[in-house]
PDB file of C-alpha atoms in Angstrom:
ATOM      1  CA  UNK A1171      80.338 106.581  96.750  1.00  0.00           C
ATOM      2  CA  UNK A1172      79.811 110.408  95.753  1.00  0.00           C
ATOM      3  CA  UNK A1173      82.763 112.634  95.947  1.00  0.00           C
ATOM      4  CA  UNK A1174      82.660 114.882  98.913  1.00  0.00           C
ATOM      5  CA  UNK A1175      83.987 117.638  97.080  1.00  0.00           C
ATOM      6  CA  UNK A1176      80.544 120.710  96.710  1.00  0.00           C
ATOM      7  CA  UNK A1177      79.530 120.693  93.544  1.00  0.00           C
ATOM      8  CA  UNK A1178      81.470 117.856  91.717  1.00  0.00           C
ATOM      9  CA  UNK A1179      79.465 115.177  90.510  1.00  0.00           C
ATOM     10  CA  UNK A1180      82.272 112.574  90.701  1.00  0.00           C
ATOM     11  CA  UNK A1181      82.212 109.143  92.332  1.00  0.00           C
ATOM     12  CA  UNK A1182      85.017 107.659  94.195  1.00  0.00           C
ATOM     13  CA  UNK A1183      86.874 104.285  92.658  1.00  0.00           C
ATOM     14  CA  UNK A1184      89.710 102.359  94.538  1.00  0.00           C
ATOM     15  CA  UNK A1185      93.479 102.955  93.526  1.00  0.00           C
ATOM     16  CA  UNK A1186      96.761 102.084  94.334  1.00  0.00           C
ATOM     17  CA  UNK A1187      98.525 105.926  94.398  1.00  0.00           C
ATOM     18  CA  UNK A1188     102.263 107.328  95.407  1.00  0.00           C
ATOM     19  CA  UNK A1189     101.555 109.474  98.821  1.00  0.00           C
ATOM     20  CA  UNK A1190     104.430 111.687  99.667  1.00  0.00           C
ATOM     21  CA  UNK A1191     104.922 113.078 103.185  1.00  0.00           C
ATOM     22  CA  UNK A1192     107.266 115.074 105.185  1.00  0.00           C
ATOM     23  CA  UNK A1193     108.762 113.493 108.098  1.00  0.00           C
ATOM     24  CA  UNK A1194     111.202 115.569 110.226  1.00  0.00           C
ATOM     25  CA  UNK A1195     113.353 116.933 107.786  1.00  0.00           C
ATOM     26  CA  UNK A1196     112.874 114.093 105.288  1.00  0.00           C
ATOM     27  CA  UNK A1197     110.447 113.807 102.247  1.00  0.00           C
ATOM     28  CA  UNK A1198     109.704 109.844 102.366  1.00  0.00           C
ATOM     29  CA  UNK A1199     107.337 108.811  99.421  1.00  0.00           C
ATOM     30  CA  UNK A1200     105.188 105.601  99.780  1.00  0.00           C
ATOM     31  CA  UNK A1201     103.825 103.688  96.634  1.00  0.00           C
ATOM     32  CA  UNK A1202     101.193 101.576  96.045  1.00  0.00           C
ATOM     33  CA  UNK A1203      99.518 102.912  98.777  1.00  0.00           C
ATOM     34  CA  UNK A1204      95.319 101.781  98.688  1.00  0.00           C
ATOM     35  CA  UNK A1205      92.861 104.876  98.465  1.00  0.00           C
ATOM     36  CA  UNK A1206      89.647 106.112  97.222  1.00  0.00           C
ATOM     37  CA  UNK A1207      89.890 108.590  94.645  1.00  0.00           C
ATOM     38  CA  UNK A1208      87.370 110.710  92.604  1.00  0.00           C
ATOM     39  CA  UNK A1209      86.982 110.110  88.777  1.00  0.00           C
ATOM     40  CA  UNK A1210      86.495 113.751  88.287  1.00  0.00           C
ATOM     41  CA  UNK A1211      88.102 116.168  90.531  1.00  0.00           C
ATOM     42  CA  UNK A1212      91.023 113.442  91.964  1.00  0.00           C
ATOM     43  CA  UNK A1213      89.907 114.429  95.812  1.00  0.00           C
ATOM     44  CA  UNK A1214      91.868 111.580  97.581  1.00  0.00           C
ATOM     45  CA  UNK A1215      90.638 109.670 100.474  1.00  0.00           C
ATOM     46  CA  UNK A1216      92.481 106.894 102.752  1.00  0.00           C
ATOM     47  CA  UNK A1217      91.307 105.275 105.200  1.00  0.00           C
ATOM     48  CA  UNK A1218      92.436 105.302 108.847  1.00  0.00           C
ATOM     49  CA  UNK A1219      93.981 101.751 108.778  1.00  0.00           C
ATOM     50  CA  UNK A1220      95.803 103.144 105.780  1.00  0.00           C
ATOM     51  CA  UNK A1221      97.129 105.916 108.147  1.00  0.00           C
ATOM     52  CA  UNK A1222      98.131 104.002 110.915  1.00  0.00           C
ATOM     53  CA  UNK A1223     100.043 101.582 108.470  1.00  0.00           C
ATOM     54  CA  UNK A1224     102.144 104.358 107.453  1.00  0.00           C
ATOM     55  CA  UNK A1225     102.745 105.958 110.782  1.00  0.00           C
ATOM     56  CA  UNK A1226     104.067 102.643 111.572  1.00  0.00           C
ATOM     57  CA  UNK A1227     106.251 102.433 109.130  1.00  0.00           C
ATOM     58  CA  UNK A1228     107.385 105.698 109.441  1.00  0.00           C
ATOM     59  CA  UNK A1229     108.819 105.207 113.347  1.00  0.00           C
ATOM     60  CA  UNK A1230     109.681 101.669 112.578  1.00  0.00           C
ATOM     61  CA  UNK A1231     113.367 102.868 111.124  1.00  0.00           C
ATOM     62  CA  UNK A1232     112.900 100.579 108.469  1.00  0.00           C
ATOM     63  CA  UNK A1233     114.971 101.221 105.556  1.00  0.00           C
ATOM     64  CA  UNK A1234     113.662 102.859 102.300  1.00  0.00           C
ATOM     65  CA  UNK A1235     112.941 100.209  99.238  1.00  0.00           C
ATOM     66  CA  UNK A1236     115.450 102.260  97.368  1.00  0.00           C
ATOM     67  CA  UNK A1237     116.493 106.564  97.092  1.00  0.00           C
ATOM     68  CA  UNK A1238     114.847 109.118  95.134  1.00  0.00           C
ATOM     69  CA  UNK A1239     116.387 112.686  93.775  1.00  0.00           C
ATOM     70  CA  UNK A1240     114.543 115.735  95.219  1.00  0.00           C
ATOM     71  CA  UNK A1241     114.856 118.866  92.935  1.00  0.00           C
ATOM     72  CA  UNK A1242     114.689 122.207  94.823  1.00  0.00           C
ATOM     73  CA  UNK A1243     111.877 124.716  92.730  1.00  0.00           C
ATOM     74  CA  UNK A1244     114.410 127.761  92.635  1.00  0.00           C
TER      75      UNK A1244
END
């Protein structure tokens, strides 16, 4: 599929990428989420099942896989 994006002449290919969001107060990071990305200008695109699978997961109080460091940009 074209890219969206005016004037880039990219297609989109499917890849697994990390998708960070803030939650609350809390920056969770999800990996190996599925998405459609452009081979040119790296416009990302997931589906609404993908969505919904990580709202779930986000109010199902779950435990992280494992802790990551955030660095402050000072």
């Amino acid at each position: 599929m074209k890219c969206s994006i005016k004037g880039c002449p990219g297609t989109y290919e499917h890849r697994l990428i990390v998708h960070t969001i803030k939650h609350s107060d809390d920056v969770v990071v999800f990996g190996n989420v599925p998405a459609e990305v452009c081979t040119v200008c790296s416009d990302t695109v997931l589906t609404p099942e993908t969505v919904q699978h990580i709202e779930r997961q986000l109010v199902g109080n779950r435990p992280p896989a494992r802790l990551v460091p955030l660095y402050q940009y000072a």
